[in-house]
Amino acid sequence: MKIAILSQKASLYSTRRLKEAGEERGHEIRVIDYLRCYMNITSHRPQVIYQGDPLDDFDAVIPRIGASKTFYGTAVVRQFEMMGVFCMNESQAISRSRDKLRCLQLLARKGIGLPVTGFAHSTKDIEGLIEIVGGAPLVIKLLEGTQGIGVVLAETKQAAQSVIEAFRGLDANILVQEFIKEAGGMDIRCFVIGDKVVAAMKRQGAPGEFRSNLHRGGMAAKIKLTPEERSTAIRAAKAMGLRVAGVDILRSNHGPVVMEVNSSPGLEGIEAATQADVAGKIIEFVAKNATPQRSRNRLNG
Ligand code: ADP
């Protein structure tokens, strides 16, 4: 099969591993910088053009869209969808997962366990907002934050009020969330492919740190999931419409709660912690689910 990896850089670990795993399995893999793709969106025959050449013979696309490039990246993925190419994760599912608030709303609708979360516009409603999540201590999150930046633990109601007021004063959108103290600074990344969790790792925050992000000095190790955690992760990915996803879970007193569903989960941490060939499993999944270009043309023709 001919597979395109949409990635800004061929040298990124995840991109390299996917290319390697694809070639090992006899596929032709090309890394395409989606920011250099352009397209005629009005044409009857949708096309994506890359450095002057039309990309019209791919059987499948693996999008690895950077968080700050979601708008353009999903437009390119959508164009491939219109050409009838199998996209591992669809543009709509990627956009959905990039909006933390929308993500939580969709998961709640499906009855998936979540930390109690509130959202408000006006600082006049702070009291009510704090009440929703059961008072302090509580967690305040910038909607636009990643890698744990903009995630604040407020120990007291006064601290919570000041931080919420400060963020809102800067016109930043924030979520207010129940603090899952019993998680003890640990979260679990479940790597979902199709209807399976193919690998799971726990990430433990540095001493004294409630955030477990590896970028903030957290440590990762393999972990065995409970059946409930496994099914929560699979249901969360499905609720977002993602075929491949990284689902982040906290172990709470009221069962597993989902914090986030990531549409371009990194491979480096999870492969190092679990020794699993996650890249290989992604390629096998894509090859199994894509319709080869040749038979697609026959169907259309
Ligand atoms: P980001 O997307 O910036 O990584 P997260 O929402 O994943 O932000 O939060 C970063 C880390 O903070 C999580 O991995 C988790 O360890 C911790 N954390 C986040 N929310 C809560 C919460 N409600 N209770 C306890 N710990 C939390």
mmCIF file of C-alpha atoms and ligand atoms in Angstrom:
data_model
loop_
_atom_site.group_PDB
_atom_site.id
_atom_site.type_symbol
_atom_site.label_atom_id
_atom_site.label_comp_id
_atom_site.label_asym_id
_atom_site.label_seq_id
_atom_site.Cartn_x
_atom_site.Cartn_y
_atom_site.Cartn_z
ATOM 1 C CA MET A 1 0.000 0.000 0.000
ATOM 2 C CA LYS A 2 0.996 3.593 -0.482
ATOM 3 C CA ILE A 3 0.616 5.502 2.764
ATOM 4 C CA ALA A 4 1.134 9.226 3.440
ATOM 5 C CA ILE A 5 2.120 10.431 6.902
ATOM 6 C CA LEU A 6 1.052 14.043 7.313
ATOM 7 C CA SER A 7 3.717 15.453 9.592
ATOM 8 C CA GLN A 8 5.691 18.658 9.814
ATOM 9 C CA LYS A 9 8.991 16.854 10.247
ATOM 10 C CA ALA A 10 10.269 13.469 9.101
ATOM 11 C CA SER A 11 12.754 13.469 11.992
ATOM 12 C CA LEU A 12 10.126 13.420 14.769
ATOM 13 C CA TYR A 13 10.223 10.123 16.717
ATOM 14 C CA SER A 14 6.609 9.141 16.002
ATOM 15 C CA THR A 15 6.914 9.973 12.302
ATOM 16 C CA ARG A 16 10.188 8.061 11.996
ATOM 17 C CA ARG A 17 8.771 5.006 13.748
ATOM 18 C CA LEU A 18 5.633 4.943 11.597
ATOM 19 C CA LYS A 19 7.714 5.169 8.414
ATOM 20 C CA GLU A 20 10.055 2.434 9.612
ATOM 21 C CA ALA A 21 7.175 0.147 10.688
ATOM 22 C CA GLY A 22 5.389 0.699 7.367
ATOM 23 C CA GLU A 23 8.468 -0.086 5.289
ATOM 24 C CA GLU A 24 9.194 -3.194 7.377
ATOM 25 C CA ARG A 25 5.744 -4.431 6.380
ATOM 26 C CA GLY A 26 6.358 -3.822 2.686
ATOM 27 C CA HIS A 27 4.380 -0.576 2.285
ATOM 28 C CA GLU A 28 5.516 2.543 0.464
ATOM 29 C CA ILE A 29 5.561 5.380 2.982
ATOM 30 C CA ARG A 30 5.957 9.064 2.243
ATOM 31 C CA VAL A 31 6.177 11.821 4.838
ATOM 32 C CA ILE A 32 4.276 14.892 3.641
ATOM 33 C CA ASP A 33 4.598 18.290 5.312
ATOM 34 C CA TYR A 34 0.918 19.241 5.349
ATOM 35 C CA LEU A 35 1.761 22.948 5.691
ATOM 36 C CA ARG A 36 3.309 22.713 2.200
ATOM 37 C CA CYS A 37 0.196 21.086 0.702
ATOM 38 C CA TYR A 38 -2.131 23.314 -1.295
ATOM 39 C CA MET A 39 -5.399 22.656 -3.006
ATOM 40 C CA ASN A 40 -8.023 23.884 -5.397
ATOM 41 C CA ILE A 41 -11.086 23.575 -3.215
ATOM 42 C CA THR A 42 -13.584 24.326 -6.006
ATOM 43 C CA SER A 43 -12.403 21.670 -8.433
ATOM 44 C CA HIS A 44 -14.807 18.833 -9.337
ATOM 45 C CA ARG A 45 -11.938 16.452 -8.893
ATOM 46 C CA PRO A 46 -10.566 17.261 -5.454
ATOM 47 C CA GLN A 47 -6.787 17.210 -5.315
ATOM 48 C CA VAL A 48 -3.975 17.918 -2.929
ATOM 49 C CA ILE A 49 -0.835 19.361 -4.483
ATOM 50 C CA TYR A 50 2.562 19.054 -2.830
ATOM 51 C CA GLN A 51 5.576 20.959 -4.109
ATOM 52 C CA GLY A 52 3.959 21.143 -7.560
ATOM 53 C CA ASP A 53 2.906 17.469 -7.787
ATOM 54 C CA PRO A 54 -0.648 16.191 -7.261
ATOM 55 C CA LEU A 55 -0.916 13.563 -4.512
ATOM 56 C CA ASP A 56 -3.487 11.324 -6.116
ATOM 57 C CA ASP A 57 -2.295 7.774 -5.665
ATOM 58 C CA PHE A 58 -2.326 7.228 -1.895
ATOM 59 C CA ASP A 59 -4.318 4.397 -0.344
ATOM 60 C CA ALA A 60 -4.278 5.826 3.169
ATOM 61 C CA VAL A 61 -3.319 8.886 5.177
ATOM 62 C CA ILE A 62 -1.990 8.978 8.732
ATOM 63 C CA PRO A 63 -2.518 12.506 10.080
ATOM 64 C CA ARG A 64 -0.062 13.744 12.730
ATOM 65 C CA ILE A 65 -1.358 17.300 13.054
ATOM 66 C CA GLY A 66 0.339 19.644 15.532
ATOM 67 C CA ALA A 67 -1.998 21.292 18.072
ATOM 68 C CA SER A 68 -1.144 24.796 16.847
ATOM 69 C CA LYS A 69 -1.742 23.826 13.198
ATOM 70 C CA THR A 70 -5.170 22.208 13.608
ATOM 71 C CA PHE A 71 -7.007 24.588 11.271
ATOM 72 C CA TYR A 72 -4.808 24.090 8.209
ATOM 73 C CA GLY A 73 -3.985 20.469 9.016
ATOM 74 C CA THR A 74 -7.632 19.399 9.219
ATOM 75 C CA ALA A 75 -8.374 21.220 5.939
ATOM 76 C CA VAL A 76 -5.748 19.054 4.226
ATOM 77 C CA VAL A 77 -7.126 15.879 5.839
ATOM 78 C CA ARG A 78 -10.656 16.870 4.731
ATOM 79 C CA GLN A 79 -9.454 17.269 1.159
ATOM 80 C CA PHE A 80 -8.045 13.720 1.225
ATOM 81 C CA GLU A 81 -11.392 12.514 2.603
ATOM 82 C CA MET A 82 -13.154 14.133 -0.361
ATOM 83 C CA MET A 83 -10.813 12.256 -2.660
ATOM 84 C CA GLY A 84 -12.048 9.051 -1.024
ATOM 85 C CA VAL A 85 -8.708 8.266 0.660
ATOM 86 C CA PHE A 86 -8.879 6.398 3.983
ATOM 87 C CA CYS A 87 -7.748 8.771 6.725
ATOM 88 C CA MET A 88 -6.754 7.005 9.943
ATOM 89 C CA ASN A 89 -8.451 9.751 11.977
ATOM 90 C CA GLU A 90 -10.997 11.947 10.232
ATOM 91 C CA SER A 91 -10.758 15.722 10.144
ATOM 92 C CA GLN A 92 -13.923 16.240 12.149
ATOM 93 C CA ALA A 93 -12.809 13.913 14.923
ATOM 94 C CA ILE A 94 -9.424 15.671 15.101
ATOM 95 C CA SER A 95 -11.050 19.124 15.409
ATOM 96 C CA ARG A 96 -13.473 17.827 18.022
ATOM 97 C CA SER A 97 -10.724 16.410 20.219
ATOM 98 C CA ARG A 98 -8.699 19.641 20.059
ATOM 99 C CA ASP A 99 -11.387 21.537 21.942
ATOM 100 C CA LYS A 100 -11.147 20.423 25.587
ATOM 101 C CA LEU A 101 -14.578 21.710 26.468
ATOM 102 C CA ARG A 102 -16.326 20.133 23.484
ATOM 103 C CA CYS A 103 -14.484 16.909 24.218
ATOM 104 C CA LEU A 104 -15.800 16.785 27.807
ATOM 105 C CA GLN A 105 -19.336 17.656 26.689
ATOM 106 C CA LEU A 106 -19.349 14.790 24.175
ATOM 107 C CA LEU A 107 -17.917 12.319 26.700
ATOM 108 C CA ALA A 108 -20.497 13.375 29.312
ATOM 109 C CA ARG A 109 -23.307 12.767 26.842
ATOM 110 C CA LYS A 110 -22.095 9.174 26.432
ATOM 111 C CA GLY A 111 -22.052 8.682 30.199
ATOM 112 C CA ILE A 112 -18.255 8.315 30.406
ATOM 113 C CA GLY A 113 -16.711 9.038 33.836
ATOM 114 C CA LEU A 114 -15.256 12.560 34.105
ATOM 115 C CA PRO A 115 -13.934 14.777 36.879
ATOM 116 C CA VAL A 116 -16.815 17.093 37.885
ATOM 117 C CA THR A 117 -16.185 20.125 35.678
ATOM 118 C CA GLY A 118 -17.670 23.621 35.437
ATOM 119 C CA PHE A 119 -17.416 26.394 32.870
ATOM 120 C CA ALA A 120 -18.539 30.013 33.057
ATOM 121 C CA HIS A 121 -18.032 33.296 31.277
ATOM 122 C CA SER A 122 -18.603 35.941 33.918
ATOM 123 C CA THR A 123 -16.547 36.440 37.067
ATOM 124 C CA LYS A 124 -19.856 37.314 38.771
ATOM 125 C CA ASP A 125 -20.608 33.583 38.708
ATOM 126 C CA ILE A 126 -17.401 32.361 40.385
ATOM 127 C CA GLU A 127 -19.182 31.381 43.624
ATOM 128 C CA GLY A 128 -21.598 29.137 41.747
ATOM 129 C CA LEU A 129 -18.819 27.701 39.621
ATOM 130 C CA ILE A 130 -16.775 26.733 42.679
ATOM 131 C CA GLU A 131 -19.867 25.186 44.232
ATOM 132 C CA ILE A 132 -20.462 22.971 41.171
ATOM 133 C CA VAL A 133 -17.119 21.223 41.684
ATOM 134 C CA GLY A 134 -17.605 20.856 45.445
ATOM 135 C CA GLY A 135 -15.363 23.711 46.633
ATOM 136 C CA ALA A 136 -11.576 23.848 47.163
ATOM 137 C CA PRO A 137 -9.147 22.281 46.579
ATOM 138 C CA LEU A 138 -9.887 22.449 42.877
ATOM 139 C CA VAL A 139 -8.089 22.504 39.554
ATOM 140 C CA ILE A 140 -8.270 25.428 37.122
ATOM 141 C CA LYS A 141 -7.344 24.792 33.488
ATOM 142 C CA LEU A 142 -6.718 27.139 30.618
ATOM 143 C CA LEU A 143 -8.692 25.788 27.670
ATOM 144 C CA GLU A 144 -5.819 26.548 25.322
ATOM 145 C CA GLY A 145 -3.075 24.960 27.463
ATOM 146 C CA THR A 146 -1.017 21.838 26.629
ATOM 147 C CA GLN A 147 1.708 19.863 28.395
ATOM 148 C CA GLY A 148 0.390 20.863 31.791
ATOM 149 C CA ILE A 149 1.012 24.585 31.261
ATOM 150 C CA GLY A 150 -1.999 26.524 32.507
ATOM 151 C CA VAL A 151 -3.157 23.767 34.883
ATOM 152 C CA VAL A 152 -3.303 25.193 38.412
ATOM 153 C CA LEU A 153 -4.185 23.592 41.738
ATOM 154 C CA ALA A 154 -5.992 26.045 44.042
ATOM 155 C CA GLU A 155 -5.867 24.791 47.659
ATOM 156 C CA THR A 156 -8.359 27.265 49.106
ATOM 157 C CA LYS A 157 -11.503 29.002 47.948
ATOM 158 C CA GLN A 158 -9.748 32.385 48.155
ATOM 159 C CA ALA A 159 -6.879 31.179 45.985
ATOM 160 C CA ALA A 160 -9.377 29.728 43.498
ATOM 161 C CA GLN A 161 -11.285 33.009 43.298
ATOM 162 C CA SER A 162 -8.122 35.062 42.703
ATOM 163 C CA VAL A 163 -6.767 32.739 40.019
ATOM 164 C CA ILE A 164 -10.116 32.531 38.207
ATOM 165 C CA GLU A 165 -10.432 36.329 38.325
ATOM 166 C CA ALA A 166 -6.876 36.775 37.045
ATOM 167 C CA PHE A 167 -7.371 34.381 34.103
ATOM 168 C CA ARG A 168 -10.752 35.867 33.237
ATOM 169 C CA GLY A 169 -9.238 39.370 33.494
ATOM 170 C CA LEU A 170 -6.921 38.318 30.660
ATOM 171 C CA ASP A 171 -10.011 37.066 28.831
ATOM 172 C CA ALA A 172 -8.729 33.483 28.946
ATOM 173 C CA ASN A 173 -11.283 30.664 28.860
ATOM 174 C CA ILE A 174 -10.954 28.277 31.785
ATOM 175 C CA LEU A 175 -12.427 25.053 33.085
ATOM 176 C CA VAL A 176 -12.833 24.506 36.801
ATOM 177 C CA GLN A 177 -12.507 20.910 37.893
ATOM 178 C CA GLU A 178 -12.828 18.758 40.975
ATOM 179 C CA PHE A 179 -9.300 17.885 42.244
ATOM 180 C CA ILE A 180 -8.768 14.117 42.114
ATOM 181 C CA LYS A 181 -6.419 13.997 45.101
ATOM 182 C CA GLU A 182 -6.482 10.217 45.374
ATOM 183 C CA ALA A 183 -4.794 9.952 41.944
ATOM 184 C CA GLY A 184 -1.629 10.972 43.835
ATOM 185 C CA GLY A 185 -0.069 12.800 40.890
ATOM 186 C CA MET A 186 -0.481 9.769 38.632
ATOM 187 C CA ASP A 187 -2.383 9.511 35.392
ATOM 188 C CA ILE A 188 -2.730 6.711 32.858
ATOM 189 C CA ARG A 189 -2.254 7.025 29.109
ATOM 190 C CA CYS A 190 -4.209 4.375 27.225
ATOM 191 C CA PHE A 191 -3.261 3.928 23.588
ATOM 192 C CA VAL A 192 -6.372 2.916 21.686
ATOM 193 C CA ILE A 193 -6.345 1.465 18.162
ATOM 194 C CA GLY A 194 -9.767 0.503 16.788
ATOM 195 C CA ASP A 195 -11.607 -1.300 19.554
ATOM 196 C CA LYS A 196 -8.522 -2.276 21.585
ATOM 197 C CA VAL A 197 -6.151 -0.714 24.081
ATOM 198 C CA VAL A 198 -2.805 -1.833 22.630
ATOM 199 C CA ALA A 199 -0.575 -0.313 25.334
ATOM 200 C CA ALA A 200 -0.960 1.566 28.615
ATOM 201 C CA MET A 201 1.480 3.456 30.810
ATOM 202 C CA LYS A 202 1.244 5.318 34.068
ATOM 203 C CA ARG A 203 2.880 8.682 34.429
ATOM 204 C CA GLN A 204 3.889 9.804 37.884
ATOM 205 C CA GLY A 205 4.563 13.480 38.559
ATOM 206 C CA ALA A 206 7.834 14.615 40.129
ATOM 207 C CA PRO A 207 7.718 14.700 43.982
ATOM 208 C CA GLY A 208 5.384 17.484 45.170
ATOM 209 C CA GLU A 209 3.903 17.907 41.683
ATOM 210 C CA PHE A 210 0.255 16.994 41.015
ATOM 211 C CA ARG A 211 0.736 17.157 37.240
ATOM 212 C CA SER A 212 2.122 13.969 35.742
ATOM 213 C CA ASN A 213 3.167 15.362 32.334
ATOM 214 C CA LEU A 214 6.467 13.883 31.132
ATOM 215 C CA HIS A 215 7.377 17.390 29.934
ATOM 216 C CA ARG A 216 7.170 18.463 33.590
ATOM 217 C CA GLY A 217 9.558 15.797 34.856
ATOM 218 C CA GLY A 218 7.050 12.956 35.244
ATOM 219 C CA MET A 219 8.195 9.296 35.051
ATOM 220 C CA ALA A 220 6.493 6.657 32.919
ATOM 221 C CA ALA A 221 6.088 2.906 33.447
ATOM 222 C CA LYS A 222 3.965 0.088 32.096
ATOM 223 C CA ILE A 223 0.687 -0.508 33.933
ATOM 224 C CA LYS A 224 -1.999 -3.181 33.903
ATOM 225 C CA LEU A 225 -5.466 -1.726 33.369
ATOM 226 C CA THR A 226 -8.645 -2.855 35.077
ATOM 227 C CA PRO A 227 -11.407 -4.020 32.713
ATOM 228 C CA GLU A 228 -13.342 -0.843 33.600
ATOM 229 C CA GLU A 229 -10.396 1.382 32.660
ATOM 230 C CA ARG A 230 -9.950 -0.512 29.411
ATOM 231 C CA SER A 231 -13.584 -0.131 28.411
ATOM 232 C CA THR A 232 -13.640 3.545 29.487
ATOM 233 C CA ALA A 233 -10.687 4.294 27.186
ATOM 234 C CA ILE A 234 -12.241 2.470 24.230
ATOM 235 C CA ARG A 235 -15.619 4.153 24.738
ATOM 236 C CA ALA A 236 -13.967 7.586 25.040
ATOM 237 C CA ALA A 237 -12.099 7.180 21.737
ATOM 238 C CA LYS A 238 -15.295 5.975 20.093
ATOM 239 C CA ALA A 239 -17.324 8.901 21.481
ATOM 240 C CA MET A 240 -14.844 11.273 19.828
ATOM 241 C CA GLY A 241 -14.962 9.329 16.561
ATOM 242 C CA LEU A 242 -11.214 8.621 16.752
ATOM 243 C CA ARG A 243 -9.916 5.282 15.456
ATOM 244 C CA VAL A 244 -6.516 5.906 17.024
ATOM 245 C CA ALA A 245 -6.299 7.919 20.234
ATOM 246 C CA GLY A 246 -4.394 8.494 23.444
ATOM 247 C CA VAL A 247 -6.905 8.547 26.287
ATOM 248 C CA ASP A 248 -5.724 10.064 29.582
ATOM 249 C CA ILE A 249 -7.400 8.697 32.682
ATOM 250 C CA LEU A 250 -7.178 9.379 36.422
ATOM 251 C CA ARG A 251 -7.965 6.739 39.060
ATOM 252 C CA SER A 252 -10.598 8.382 41.250
ATOM 253 C CA ASN A 253 -12.723 7.200 44.194
ATOM 254 C CA HIS A 254 -15.644 7.101 41.789
ATOM 255 C CA GLY A 255 -13.897 4.963 39.174
ATOM 256 C CA PRO A 256 -11.788 5.920 36.145
ATOM 257 C CA VAL A 257 -12.305 9.492 34.935
ATOM 258 C CA VAL A 258 -11.191 10.749 31.523
ATOM 259 C CA MET A 259 -9.241 13.997 31.349
ATOM 260 C CA GLU A 260 -8.412 14.206 27.711
ATOM 261 C CA VAL A 261 -8.539 12.350 24.397
ATOM 262 C CA ASN A 262 -5.583 13.020 22.097
ATOM 263 C CA SER A 263 -5.841 12.518 18.329
ATOM 264 C CA SER A 264 -2.084 12.488 17.621
ATOM 265 C CA PRO A 265 -0.701 10.640 20.633
ATOM 266 C CA GLY A 266 3.108 10.481 20.775
ATOM 267 C CA LEU A 267 4.801 7.106 20.384
ATOM 268 C CA GLU A 268 8.112 7.722 22.128
ATOM 269 C CA GLY A 269 6.944 7.627 25.756
ATOM 270 C CA ILE A 270 4.560 4.713 25.343
ATOM 271 C CA GLU A 271 6.936 2.546 23.290
ATOM 272 C CA ALA A 272 9.782 3.158 25.748
ATOM 273 C CA ALA A 273 7.633 2.420 28.814
ATOM 274 C CA THR A 274 5.844 -0.656 27.464
ATOM 275 C CA GLN A 275 8.256 -2.076 24.833
ATOM 276 C CA ALA A 276 5.175 -2.489 22.611
ATOM 277 C CA ASP A 277 5.485 -1.978 18.848
ATOM 278 C CA VAL A 278 2.702 0.624 18.750
ATOM 279 C CA ALA A 279 3.837 2.018 15.377
ATOM 280 C CA GLY A 280 3.582 -1.464 13.847
ATOM 281 C CA LYS A 281 0.095 -1.935 15.239
ATOM 282 C CA ILE A 282 -1.016 1.418 13.767
ATOM 283 C CA ILE A 283 0.314 0.458 10.322
ATOM 284 C CA GLU A 284 -1.377 -2.950 10.491
ATOM 285 C CA PHE A 285 -4.673 -1.308 11.468
ATOM 286 C CA VAL A 286 -4.449 1.227 8.626
ATOM 287 C CA ALA A 287 -3.534 -1.420 6.045
ATOM 288 C CA LYS A 288 -6.443 -3.586 7.151
ATOM 289 C CA ASN A 289 -9.024 -0.777 7.004
ATOM 290 C CA ALA A 290 -7.992 1.181 3.891
ATOM 291 C CA THR A 291 -9.440 0.443 0.480
ATOM 292 C CA PRO A 292 -6.578 0.278 -2.014
ATOM 293 C CA GLN A 293 -6.638 3.041 -4.617
ATOM 294 C CA ARG A 294 -6.818 0.638 -7.539
ATOM 295 C CA SER A 295 -9.994 -1.069 -6.346
ATOM 296 C CA ARG A 296 -11.442 2.315 -5.365
ATOM 297 C CA ASN A 297 -11.065 3.546 -8.946
ATOM 298 C CA ARG A 298 -12.726 0.375 -10.182
ATOM 299 C CA LEU A 299 -15.645 0.984 -7.783
ATOM 300 C CA ASN A 300 -15.988 4.611 -8.887
ATOM 301 C CA GLY A 301 -15.371 3.946 -12.551
HETATM 302 P P1 ADP B 1 -2.537 19.180 29.574
HETATM 303 O O1 ADP B 1 -3.455 18.879 28.437
HETATM 304 O O2 ADP B 1 -1.961 20.559 29.558
HETATM 305 O O3 ADP B 1 -1.525 18.099 29.800
HETATM 306 P P2 ADP B 1 -4.179 18.052 31.626
HETATM 307 O O4 ADP B 1 -5.596 18.405 31.746
HETATM 308 O O5 ADP B 1 -3.842 16.730 31.004
HETATM 309 O O6 ADP B 1 -3.441 19.225 30.855
HETATM 310 O O7 ADP B 1 -3.515 18.140 33.056
HETATM 311 C C1 ADP B 1 -2.119 17.947 33.299
HETATM 312 C C2 ADP B 1 -1.898 16.978 34.450
HETATM 313 O O8 ADP B 1 -2.437 17.501 35.674
HETATM 314 C C3 ADP B 1 -2.595 15.651 34.253
HETATM 315 O O9 ADP B 1 -1.802 14.753 33.521
HETATM 316 C C4 ADP B 1 -2.857 15.178 35.671
HETATM 317 O O10 ADP B 1 -1.746 14.486 36.191
HETATM 318 C C5 ADP B 1 -3.044 16.475 36.437
HETATM 319 N N1 ADP B 1 -4.495 16.784 36.568
HETATM 320 C C6 ADP B 1 -5.254 17.386 35.651
HETATM 321 N N2 ADP B 1 -6.529 17.518 36.071
HETATM 322 C C7 ADP B 1 -6.584 17.001 37.297
HETATM 323 C C8 ADP B 1 -7.626 16.844 38.281
HETATM 324 N N3 ADP B 1 -8.877 17.280 38.045
HETATM 325 N N4 ADP B 1 -7.312 16.244 39.441
HETATM 326 C C9 ADP B 1 -6.052 15.809 39.676
HETATM 327 N N5 ADP B 1 -5.027 15.935 38.822
HETATM 328 C C10 ADP B 1 -5.272 16.526 37.639
#
